């Protein structure tokens, strides 16, 4: 449970994006054109008062920042999976961890290939750095657990982590992506993350229900 | 004499009903963690091509054929040899299932 909190906290690094990640794709249409029209008609005798500064635009992450967040988010789960493969004795947990390694490695490969093609250099942000440090903290906690306690903590974290990643992906990264190919990649990867979450929740229910999975680490 | 042979051949072909059907190539997309279409009827001799349009690897695995891992953007094909119903799925993502029917 404590480990779960740690990963949720690392997920907070993702959620920290929220205040600044409103959709920025909408073109600056009505305000800009209407504003200039008013300025023209009213310019003759107008006092030279400078126009008020527009409110700061609600900026989401740039494509370069999105790339860094995606790579960090995948790497955190790859690292957790590697730890789980090493520590678990439960074949179902091991199978899940191996799938996380395989899938998130593939997603990162695709993401790196795309940003290389787009000539976008991933740019670290507090969110991407927070993901990495949160992942490190989480693994440090998991390292201290064994057997069923490890399995439950690892899988609970996977549930929480995938929920957080899917939320950020859907509400912040996809709406903020400027490049169509990057956006398409983000949209395309979501079903895999949804499937991971479903798999993790199923595994969690099995473990919490006494674990029908063989060798589920009954002893500490 | 030659015409007689030719006439016999024409009659024989007509008796068969129709020309032999050329094998087809049919496509299945693997996208968004699903096979599309998820049910496909083919004839013996047809080729089915699966293309992985996801970013994660998938497989096309049944009791009689197995692609092993199909990497993203790669294609795997299978020539239908035996009539029957063949359910298949992805060994990585077990919720992914589909079927081909070979006639």
JSON list of C-alpha atoms in Angstrom, two decimals, chain B residues 12 18 20-21 29-30 36 42 44-45 48 50 56 59 65-70 72-73 75-76 91:
[
{"chain": "B", "resi": 12, "resn": "UNK", "atom": "CA", "xyz": [-14.68, -31.17, -70.14]},
{"chain": "B", "resi": 18, "resn": "UNK", "atom": "CA", "xyz": [-16.18, -22.91, -63.92]},
{"chain": "B", "resi": 20, "resn": "UNK", "atom": "CA", "xyz": [-10.22, -22.69, -61.43]},
{"chain": "B", "resi": 21, "resn": "UNK", "atom": "CA", "xyz": [-10.37, -19.81, -58.98]},
{"chain": "B", "resi": 29, "resn": "UNK", "atom": "CA", "xyz": [-4.96, -5.06, -39.87]},
{"chain": "B", "resi": 30, "resn": "UNK", "atom": "CA", "xyz": [-3.75, -5.30, -36.30]},
{"chain": "B", "resi": 36, "resn": "UNK", "atom": "CA", "xyz": [-9.70, -6.14, -38.24]},
{"chain": "B", "resi": 42, "resn": "UNK", "atom": "CA", "xyz": [-11.01, -17.64, -47.22]},
{"chain": "B", "resi": 44, "resn": "UNK", "atom": "CA", "xyz": [-7.84, -23.11, -49.66]},
{"chain": "B", "resi": 45, "resn": "UNK", "atom": "CA", "xyz": [-4.85, -21.59, -51.44]},
{"chain": "B", "resi": 48, "resn": "UNK", "atom": "CA", "xyz": [-3.88, -14.01, -45.47]},
{"chain": "B", "resi": 50, "resn": "UNK", "atom": "CA", "xyz": [-1.58, -9.58, -41.12]},
{"chain": "B", "resi": 56, "resn": "UNK", "atom": "CA", "xyz": [3.73, -2.91, -29.66]},
{"chain": "B", "resi": 59, "resn": "UNK", "atom": "CA", "xyz": [1.32, -12.41, -32.77]},
{"chain": "B", "resi": 65, "resn": "UNK", "atom": "CA", "xyz": [-0.07, -21.61, -37.33]},
{"chain": "B", "resi": 66, "resn": "UNK", "atom": "CA", "xyz": [2.04, -19.23, -35.35]},
{"chain": "B", "resi": 67, "resn": "UNK", "atom": "CA", "xyz": [3.62, -16.02, -36.54]},
{"chain": "B", "resi": 68, "resn": "UNK", "atom": "CA", "xyz": [5.70, -15.56, -33.37]},
{"chain": "B", "resi": 69, "resn": "UNK", "atom": "CA", "xyz": [6.23, -11.86, -32.62]},
{"chain": "B", "resi": 70, "resn": "UNK", "atom": "CA", "xyz": [5.24, -9.48, -35.40]},
{"chain": "B", "resi": 72, "resn": "UNK", "atom": "CA", "xyz": [5.37, -2.90, -35.33]},
{"chain": "B", "resi": 73, "resn": "UNK", "atom": "CA", "xyz": [4.85, -2.06, -39.00]},
{"chain": "B", "resi": 75, "resn": "UNK", "atom": "CA", "xyz": [3.60, -8.11, -41.96]},
{"chain": "B", "resi": 76, "resn": "UNK", "atom": "CA", "xyz": [3.21, -11.85, -41.61]},
{"chain": "B", "resi": 91, "resn": "UNK", "atom": "CA", "xyz": [0.15, -14.57, -27.28]}
]
